[in-house]
Structures are given as C-alpha cells and as structure tokens.
Coordinates of C-alpha atoms in Angstrom, one line a residue:
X1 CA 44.7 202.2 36.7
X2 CA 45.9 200.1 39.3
X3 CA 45.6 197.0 40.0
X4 CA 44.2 195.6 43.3
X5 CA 45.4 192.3 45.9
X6 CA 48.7 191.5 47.0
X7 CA 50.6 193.7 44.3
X8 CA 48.8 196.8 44.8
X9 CA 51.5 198.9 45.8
X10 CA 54.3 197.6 43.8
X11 CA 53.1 197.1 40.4
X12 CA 51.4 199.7 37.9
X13 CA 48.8 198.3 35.0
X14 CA 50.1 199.4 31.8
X15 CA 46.5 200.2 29.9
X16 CA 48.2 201.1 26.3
X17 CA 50.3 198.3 25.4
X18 CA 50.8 195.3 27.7
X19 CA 54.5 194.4 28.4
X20 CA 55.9 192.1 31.3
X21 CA 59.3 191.8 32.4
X22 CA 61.1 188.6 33.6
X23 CA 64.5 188.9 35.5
X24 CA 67.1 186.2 36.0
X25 CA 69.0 186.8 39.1
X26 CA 72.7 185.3 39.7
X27 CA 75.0 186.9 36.6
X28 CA 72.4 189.7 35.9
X29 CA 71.5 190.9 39.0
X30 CA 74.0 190.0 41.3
X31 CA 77.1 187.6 41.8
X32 CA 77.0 186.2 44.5
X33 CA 76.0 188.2 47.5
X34 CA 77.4 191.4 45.7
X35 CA 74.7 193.2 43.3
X36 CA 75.7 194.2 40.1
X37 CA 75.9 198.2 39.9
X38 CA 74.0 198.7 36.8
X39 CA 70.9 197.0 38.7
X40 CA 69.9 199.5 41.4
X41 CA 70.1 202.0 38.4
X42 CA 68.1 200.0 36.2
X43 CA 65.8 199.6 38.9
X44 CA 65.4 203.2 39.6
X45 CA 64.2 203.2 36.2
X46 CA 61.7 201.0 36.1
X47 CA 59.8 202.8 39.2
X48 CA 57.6 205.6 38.8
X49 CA 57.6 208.6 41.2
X50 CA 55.8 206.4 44.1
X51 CA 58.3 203.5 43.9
X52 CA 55.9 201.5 41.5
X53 CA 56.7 199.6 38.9
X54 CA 55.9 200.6 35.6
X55 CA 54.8 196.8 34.4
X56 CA 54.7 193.6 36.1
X57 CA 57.8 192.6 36.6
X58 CA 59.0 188.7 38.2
X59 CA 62.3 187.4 39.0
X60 CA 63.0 183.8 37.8
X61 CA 65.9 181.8 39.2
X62 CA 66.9 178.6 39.1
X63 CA 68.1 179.4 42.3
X64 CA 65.6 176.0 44.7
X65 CA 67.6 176.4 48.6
X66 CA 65.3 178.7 50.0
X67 CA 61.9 180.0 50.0
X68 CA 60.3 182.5 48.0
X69 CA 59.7 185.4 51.1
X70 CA 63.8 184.9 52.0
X71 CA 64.5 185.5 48.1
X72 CA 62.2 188.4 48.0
X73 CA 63.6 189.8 51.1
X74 CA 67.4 189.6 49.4
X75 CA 66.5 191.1 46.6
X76 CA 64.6 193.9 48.5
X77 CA 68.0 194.4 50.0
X78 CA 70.0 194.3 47.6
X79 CA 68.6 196.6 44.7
X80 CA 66.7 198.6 47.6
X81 CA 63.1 198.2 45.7
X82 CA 60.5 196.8 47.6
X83 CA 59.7 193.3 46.2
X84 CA 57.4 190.8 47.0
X85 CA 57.3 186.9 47.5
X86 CA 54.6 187.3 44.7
X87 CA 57.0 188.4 42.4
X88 CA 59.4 185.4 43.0
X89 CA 59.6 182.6 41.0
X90 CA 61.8 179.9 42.2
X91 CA 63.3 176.6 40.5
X92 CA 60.8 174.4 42.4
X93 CA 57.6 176.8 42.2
X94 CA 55.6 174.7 39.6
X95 CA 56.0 171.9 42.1
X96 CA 52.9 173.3 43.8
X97 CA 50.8 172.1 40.6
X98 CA 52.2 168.4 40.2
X99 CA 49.3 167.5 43.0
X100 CA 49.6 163.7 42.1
X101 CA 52.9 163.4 43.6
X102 CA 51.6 165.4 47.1
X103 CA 50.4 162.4 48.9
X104 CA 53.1 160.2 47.6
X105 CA 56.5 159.4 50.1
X106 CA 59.2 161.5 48.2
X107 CA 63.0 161.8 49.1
X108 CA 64.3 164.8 48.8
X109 CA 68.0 166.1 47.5
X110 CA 69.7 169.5 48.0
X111 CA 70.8 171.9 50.5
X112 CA 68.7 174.4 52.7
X113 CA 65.0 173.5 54.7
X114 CA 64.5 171.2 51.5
X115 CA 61.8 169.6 54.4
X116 CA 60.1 173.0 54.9
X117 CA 60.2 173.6 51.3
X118 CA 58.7 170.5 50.1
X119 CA 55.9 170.8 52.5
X120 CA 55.4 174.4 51.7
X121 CA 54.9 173.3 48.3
X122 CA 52.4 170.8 49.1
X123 CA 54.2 167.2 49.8
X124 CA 52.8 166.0 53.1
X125 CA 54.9 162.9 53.2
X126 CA 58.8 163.8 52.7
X127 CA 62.3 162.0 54.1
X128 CA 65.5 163.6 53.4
X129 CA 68.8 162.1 52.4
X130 CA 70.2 162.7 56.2
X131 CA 67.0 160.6 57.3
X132 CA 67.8 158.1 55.0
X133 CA 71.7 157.6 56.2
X134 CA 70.5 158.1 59.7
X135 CA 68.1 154.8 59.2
X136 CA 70.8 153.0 57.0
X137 CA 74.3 154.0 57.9
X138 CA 76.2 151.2 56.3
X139 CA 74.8 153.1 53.0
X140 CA 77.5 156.0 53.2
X141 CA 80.9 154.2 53.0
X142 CA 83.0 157.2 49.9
X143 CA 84.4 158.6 53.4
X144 CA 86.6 156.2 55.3
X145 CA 87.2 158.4 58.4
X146 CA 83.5 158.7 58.7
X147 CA 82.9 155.0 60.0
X148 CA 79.0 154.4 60.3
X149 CA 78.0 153.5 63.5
X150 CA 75.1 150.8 64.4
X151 CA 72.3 151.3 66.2
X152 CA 71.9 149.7 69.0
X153 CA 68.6 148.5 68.3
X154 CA 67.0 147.9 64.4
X155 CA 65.9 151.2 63.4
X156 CA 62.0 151.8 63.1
X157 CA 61.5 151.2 59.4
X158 CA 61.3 153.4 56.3
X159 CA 57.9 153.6 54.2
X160 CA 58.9 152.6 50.6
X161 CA 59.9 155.8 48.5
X162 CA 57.7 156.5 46.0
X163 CA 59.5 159.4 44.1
X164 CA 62.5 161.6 44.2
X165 CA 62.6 165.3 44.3
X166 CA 66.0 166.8 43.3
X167 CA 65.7 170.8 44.6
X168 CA 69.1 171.2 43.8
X169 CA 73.0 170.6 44.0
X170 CA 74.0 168.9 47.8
X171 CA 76.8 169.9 49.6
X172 CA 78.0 165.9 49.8
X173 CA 77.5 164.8 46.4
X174 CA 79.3 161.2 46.8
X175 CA 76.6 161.0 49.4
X176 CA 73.5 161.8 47.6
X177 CA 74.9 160.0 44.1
X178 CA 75.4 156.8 46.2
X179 CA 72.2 156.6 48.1
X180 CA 70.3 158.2 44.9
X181 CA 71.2 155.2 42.8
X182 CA 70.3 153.0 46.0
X183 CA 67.1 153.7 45.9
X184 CA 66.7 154.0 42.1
X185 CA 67.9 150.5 41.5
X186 CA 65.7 149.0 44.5
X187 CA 62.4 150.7 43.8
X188 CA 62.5 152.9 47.2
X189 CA 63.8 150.3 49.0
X190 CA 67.6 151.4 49.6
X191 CA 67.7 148.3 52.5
X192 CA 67.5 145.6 49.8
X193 CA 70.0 144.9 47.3
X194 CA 70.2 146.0 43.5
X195 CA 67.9 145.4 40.5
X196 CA 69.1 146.5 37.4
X197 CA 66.7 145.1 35.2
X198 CA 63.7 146.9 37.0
X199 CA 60.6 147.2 34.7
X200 CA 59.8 150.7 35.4
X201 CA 61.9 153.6 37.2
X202 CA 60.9 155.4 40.2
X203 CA 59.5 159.2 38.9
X204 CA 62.5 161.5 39.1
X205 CA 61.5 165.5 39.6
X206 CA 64.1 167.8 38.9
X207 CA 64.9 171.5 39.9
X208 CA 67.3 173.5 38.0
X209 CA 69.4 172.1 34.9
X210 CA 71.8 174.8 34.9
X211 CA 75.4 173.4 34.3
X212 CA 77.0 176.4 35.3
X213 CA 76.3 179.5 37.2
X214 CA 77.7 182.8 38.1
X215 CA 79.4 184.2 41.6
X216 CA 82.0 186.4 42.6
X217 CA 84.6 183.7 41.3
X218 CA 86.2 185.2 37.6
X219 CA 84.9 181.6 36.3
X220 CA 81.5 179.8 36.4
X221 CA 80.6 177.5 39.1
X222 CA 79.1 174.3 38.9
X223 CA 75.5 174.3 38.9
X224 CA 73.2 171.6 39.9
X225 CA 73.1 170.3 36.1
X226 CA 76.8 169.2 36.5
X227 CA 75.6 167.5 39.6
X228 CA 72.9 165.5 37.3
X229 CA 75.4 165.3 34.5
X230 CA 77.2 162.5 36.9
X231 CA 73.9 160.8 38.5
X232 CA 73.2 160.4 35.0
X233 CA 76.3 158.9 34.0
X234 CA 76.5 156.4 37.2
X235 CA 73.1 155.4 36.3
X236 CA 74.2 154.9 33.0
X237 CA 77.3 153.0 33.1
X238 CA 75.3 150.7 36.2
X239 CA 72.1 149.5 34.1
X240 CA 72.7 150.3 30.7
X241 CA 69.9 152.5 30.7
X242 CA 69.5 156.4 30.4
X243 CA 67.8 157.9 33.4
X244 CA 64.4 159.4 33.0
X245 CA 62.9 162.4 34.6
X246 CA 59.0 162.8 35.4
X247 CA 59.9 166.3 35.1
X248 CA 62.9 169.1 34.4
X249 CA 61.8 172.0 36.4
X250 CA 63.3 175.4 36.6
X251 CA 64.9 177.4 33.4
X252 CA 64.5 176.4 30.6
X253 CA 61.5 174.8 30.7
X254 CA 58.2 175.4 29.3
X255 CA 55.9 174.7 32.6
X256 CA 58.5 177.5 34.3
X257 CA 58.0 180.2 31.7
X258 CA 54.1 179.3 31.7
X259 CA 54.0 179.7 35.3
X260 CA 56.0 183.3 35.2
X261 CA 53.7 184.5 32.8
X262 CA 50.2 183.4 35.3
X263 CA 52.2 185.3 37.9
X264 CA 52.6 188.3 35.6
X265 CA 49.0 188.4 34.7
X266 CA 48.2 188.1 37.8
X267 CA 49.9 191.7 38.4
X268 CA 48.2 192.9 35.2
X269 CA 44.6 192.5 36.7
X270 CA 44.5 189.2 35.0
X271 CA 44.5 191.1 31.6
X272 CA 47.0 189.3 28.8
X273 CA 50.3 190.8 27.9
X274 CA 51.1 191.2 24.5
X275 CA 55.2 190.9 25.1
X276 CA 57.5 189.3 27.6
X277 CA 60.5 190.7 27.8
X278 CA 63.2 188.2 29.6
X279 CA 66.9 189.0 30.4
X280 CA 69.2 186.5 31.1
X281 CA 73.0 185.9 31.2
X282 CA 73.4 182.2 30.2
X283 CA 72.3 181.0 26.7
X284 CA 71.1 177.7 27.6
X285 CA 69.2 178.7 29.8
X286 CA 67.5 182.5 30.1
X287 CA 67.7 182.7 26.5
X288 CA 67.1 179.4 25.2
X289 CA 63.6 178.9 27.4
X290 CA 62.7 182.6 26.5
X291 CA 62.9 181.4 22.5
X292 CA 61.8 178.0 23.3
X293 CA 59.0 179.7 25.0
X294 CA 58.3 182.6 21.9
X295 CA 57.9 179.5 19.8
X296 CA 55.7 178.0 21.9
X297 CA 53.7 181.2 21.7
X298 CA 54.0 181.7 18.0
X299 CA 52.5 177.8 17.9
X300 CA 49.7 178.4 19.8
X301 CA 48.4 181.8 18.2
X302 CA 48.6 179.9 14.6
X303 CA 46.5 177.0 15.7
X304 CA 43.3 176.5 14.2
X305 CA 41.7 176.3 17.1
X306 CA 42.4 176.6 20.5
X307 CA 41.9 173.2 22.2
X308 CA 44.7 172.0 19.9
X309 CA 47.6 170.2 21.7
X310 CA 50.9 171.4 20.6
X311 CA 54.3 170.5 21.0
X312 CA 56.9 172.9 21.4
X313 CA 60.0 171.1 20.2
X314 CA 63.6 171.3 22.1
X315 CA 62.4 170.3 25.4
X316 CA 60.0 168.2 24.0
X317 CA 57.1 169.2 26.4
X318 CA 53.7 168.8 25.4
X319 CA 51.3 171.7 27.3
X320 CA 47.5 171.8 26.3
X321 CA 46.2 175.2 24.9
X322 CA 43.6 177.1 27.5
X323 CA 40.4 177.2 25.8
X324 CA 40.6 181.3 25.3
X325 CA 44.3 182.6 24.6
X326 CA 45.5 183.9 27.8
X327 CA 48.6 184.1 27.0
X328 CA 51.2 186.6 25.6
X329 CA 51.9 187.4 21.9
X330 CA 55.3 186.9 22.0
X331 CA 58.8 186.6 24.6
X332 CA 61.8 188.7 23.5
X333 CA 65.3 187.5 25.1
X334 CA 67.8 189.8 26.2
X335 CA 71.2 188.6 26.6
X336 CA 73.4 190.5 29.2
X337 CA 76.9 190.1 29.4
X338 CA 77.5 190.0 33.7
X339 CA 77.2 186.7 33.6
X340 CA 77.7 183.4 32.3
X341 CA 77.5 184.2 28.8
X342 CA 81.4 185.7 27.9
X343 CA 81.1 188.4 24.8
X344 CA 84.7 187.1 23.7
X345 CA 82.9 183.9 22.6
X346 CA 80.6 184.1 19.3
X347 CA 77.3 183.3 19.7
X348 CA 76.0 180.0 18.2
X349 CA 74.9 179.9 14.1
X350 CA 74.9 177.6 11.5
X351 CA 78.5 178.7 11.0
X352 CA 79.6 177.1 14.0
X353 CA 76.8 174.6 14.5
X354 CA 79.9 171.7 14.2
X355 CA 81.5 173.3 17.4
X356 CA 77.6 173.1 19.7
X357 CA 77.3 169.9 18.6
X358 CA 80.5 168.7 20.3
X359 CA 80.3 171.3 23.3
X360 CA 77.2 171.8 24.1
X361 CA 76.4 173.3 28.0
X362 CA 72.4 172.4 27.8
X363 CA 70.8 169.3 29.7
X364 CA 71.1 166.2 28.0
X365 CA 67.6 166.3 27.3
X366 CA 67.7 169.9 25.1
X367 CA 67.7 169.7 21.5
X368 CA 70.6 171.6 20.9
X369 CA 69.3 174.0 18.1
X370 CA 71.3 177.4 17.2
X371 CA 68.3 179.2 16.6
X372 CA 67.1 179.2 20.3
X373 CA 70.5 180.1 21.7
X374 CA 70.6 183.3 19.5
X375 CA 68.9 186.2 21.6
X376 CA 66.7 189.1 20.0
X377 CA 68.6 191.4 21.5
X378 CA 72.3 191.3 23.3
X379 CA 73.0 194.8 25.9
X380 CA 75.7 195.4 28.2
X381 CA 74.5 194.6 31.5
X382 CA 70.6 195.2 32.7
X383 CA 70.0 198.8 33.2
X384 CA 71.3 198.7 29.1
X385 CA 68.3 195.8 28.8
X386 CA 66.2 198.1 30.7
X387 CA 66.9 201.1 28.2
X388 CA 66.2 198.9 25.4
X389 CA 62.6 198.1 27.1
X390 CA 61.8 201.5 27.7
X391 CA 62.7 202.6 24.0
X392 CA 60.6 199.8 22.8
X393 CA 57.5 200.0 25.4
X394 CA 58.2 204.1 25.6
X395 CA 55.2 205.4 23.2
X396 CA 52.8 203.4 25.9
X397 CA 53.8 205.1 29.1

C-alpha cells in the first residue's frame, strides 16, 4: 500500500506492524561535512528495490542554521537517497506551533538567514543582533580595536522587544551574551539602563541544548548548550536570579519528539505506529528524549482516560493527551558509538549515579536520572542500528 501526498515516492506503508524510524544526524550520520561509511550502507538497506523506504523514516537534528529544503538537500548528497524537506525535522521546527509569539517583535540569536528562518516559521516582526548593534553601537565595547562609530544623525528607533529567540550558537558570543543581557535586564529596551529587580522576565525561546556535538575534530565541539551554559551564568551572577525559558526546543524535548512522530504519521497515511525506533550518538540527548519520550508514552497508554493531563518528569513538560491515542506504543533508543557517546566510558547506573551527579553534560533544566541515559539497545555505528531494526521489524516485511 502506498501512501499518497508529498511522500509518495519515498516512503512505503508498512501494513503488518507499524514501525517509524528517527535519525540524528551529526555523530551518526556524518561528522562534519564527511558522512559516516556505515550510513550509505545502512541506507541501502532501508530501501526497497524502487529506492523506497521501507517505513517512515525522519531525521532530527538539533542542528537550527539553515532551512529544512538545504538540510534535505545535504543529506540527499551525502547518503545518495533521495530525501525530502518533509522528512526533516530541525531544532527550531516546533516554532511553527508557538502562534502567540508570531505577531510579537522577537530578537533573534545565531548564525545563518536566522531572518529568513524566523519568518519562514511564522514571525512577522523579527530584528537581529547585527540590527540591534547597528541602532546602538556603543552596546558592543568586548573588542577594543572595533571602536563603534556614531551616527551622524539619532538612529530611527527600535520597537520594544517583546521576546528572544535563540536558534543557535553565534559566531561572536561576547557580542550576543552582552547585548542578550541588555535587553533582558531592560525589558526590550537595550537603550535604557539596567533593572535587576524586574518583576517578570522577557520569554526566552530556545533551540538546541546540546552541550557538545560531533565533527571531524577527535574531540567534541561546543554546542549551543555551552553557549547557554554562560548566558545563564552572567544572568545569574548579575541579578541573583536563575534565567527562565518560555521554551527548550530541539532534542531532548518532549514537544520535539511529539512533532517527529506527527511527521511520521503523516508518512504512514496518518495511521499510528506502534514503535519508534530513534538512534542517536549523545546520551543526553538522542537517548535521553527517546526514553524521556517512551515514558511519556507508557504514561499516556495507562491513563484512565484520555483527556488526562500528564506530566512526563525530567524535562518537566506538561503536554495534554489527544482525545483518541494517536500516538505510538512505545520509542526504543539506539545508541551508536560514531559520535559523542565514547564506548571507553561506562554508561550511567546506580553504580555510578555519585559520578552524574557531579558531571553531568544535560541542560540545567534536565533531571539527571540514570534510567533515561541508559539505551535499549547500544550497536556499533548505524547500518549495525539498522540491522537490529530489521531483525526486530523483519517478520512484518
């Protein structure tokens, strides 16, 4: 049976038993801009003879500098499988549903056509940190050789920011941290001087928590989570105050792995899936959102009833059941070992529970719970993960 719309010649319905698959990208399937071997020939076995894939299938990065058709085209590239935007799932994809915010002024953080991106996702009013020096230049002082010049004339003025979007790591971070707190401690109003006793704190959305992330280096990079790490800390140490987010997009998150799924369905006719499978190289990320999200799952099929609002603890995200269960039975996670995650290390348990608790790579914000950094299953690289799918899922094709 095949499905029909914009997947129609990439994905195969699976009739028997329902499966999805969820990729991560940077560490599994490439690092870098140089793919992984075992991926082209995991991908070759995932297709059927007319270059179809045997189940829906997205790839999920925390990856927020570029738009879902230029990901889609890389990967295309790369693994030589034809992939669609449809199949992409980016950091800042579940922007498109936080409509409250689309009318609102928002200043936006990271590198890329963050502009483009932003509106693409919906925000119609959107200024960017190089607007913001532009209009303010005696804002950017970390760089002494850079001396601002004034404008001749006053500037046209800024509309008050309403809320900040952070897509991802800059390239200047003593920039953005400086004029980030700026406007934090002046309510969107970077021109005026500080308030540190502010009653409430401008919404904060951010993209992509990952502390570190893998490239061709032998050693992780920093990710945009380190980046956050020190905004939090300078926000910290200046009011006394922890900073809040209106949101933590991206891996691990709940709203991320509940949008993957919709887009999965959406491949599968709009039929459920009975299991997820989601591979992944970092721990505190791929695999603990996949278990974070399995719990989630397990929650919501044991409720009484449906309407129920549950509470899936470690993010602490609260998500309101659908009134007929949509979703997926349960989300497997597969931990390769291309990545992040480095097989000379033990995995976390209650054994060395002492040593998380003391080193712990999640966002402040993640419980830090053994149990959802332990994967149900830990291969090689990905065409091993793929293996492992097909032996599981191989009585239903």
């Amino acid at each position: 049976m095949w499905c029909r719309g914009f997947l129609q010649q990439t994905v195969r319905h699976v009739s028997s038993r329902q499966a999805g698959v969820i990729f991560d990208v940077d560490g599994v399937l490439v690092r870098g801009s140089a793919v992984i071997p075992a991926a082209r020939r995991a991908f070759r076995k995932l297709l059927d003879s007319n270059n179809n894939f045997l189940f829906p299938t997205v790839f999920v990065t925390n990856a927020g500098s570029c738009q879902r058709h230029h990901k889609a085209q890389q990967l295309s590239h790369l693994l030589d499988v034809q992939i669609t935007p449809e199949q992409v799932v980016l950091s800042h994809s579940p922007l498109q549903m936080m409509k409250s915010f689309h009318d609102k002024c928002v200043l936006v953080s990271g590198q890329g056509p963050v502009t483009h991106i932003a509106n693409t996702l919906g925000f119609q009013r959107v200024m960017t940190m190089e607007q913001l020096s532009e209009h303010h230049p005696l804002l950017d002082m970390v760089d002494h050789s850079r001396n601002p010049t004034l404008p001749s004339s006053p500037p046209q003025s800024l509309p008050q920011i309403q809320a900040i979007i952070l897509f991802g790591e800059p390239v200047r971070w003593e920039t953005n941290l400086q004029m980030l707190i700026d406007v934090l401690l002046t309510n969107g109003r970077p021109e005026c001087g500080y308030d540190t006793q502010l009653s409430a704190q401008l919404p904060v959305l951010a993209c992509n928590t990952d502390l570190l992330w893998m490239a061709e280096a032998p050693s992780p990079r920093f990710g945009h989570g380190m980046f956050l790490l020190c905004l939090e800390s300078v926000y910290r140490k200046l009011t006394g105050r922890e900073l809040e987010y209106k949101a933590l997009l991206g891996k691990p998150s709940l709203v991320t792995y509940q949008y993957a799924e919709q887009v999965l369905r959406q491949q599968n006719c709009n039929r459920r899936l009975n299991t997820i499978y989601a591979v992944g190289d970092n721990l505190m990320t791929d695999i603990y959102g996949a278990n974070l999200y399995n719990r989630y799952l397990a929650q919501r099929h044991a409720a009484v009833t449906t309407t129920t609002r549950l509470v899936a603890r470690g993010m602490g995200s609260e998500v309101m059941a659908e009134e007929e269960p949509m979703s997926a039975i349960q989300c497997h996670s597969i931990l390769v070992c291309t990545g992040v995650y480095n097989p000379r290390f033990p995995l976390p348990s209650d054994q060395n529970s002492s040593i998380m608790e003391t080193v712990f790579h999640g966002h402040r914000d993640l419980v830090p719970e053994p149990d959802l950094m332990e994967p149900s299953h830990m291969v090689e690289d990905v065409e091993a993960a793929v293996d492992l799918l097909l032996q599981q899922e191989g009585s239903d094709l």
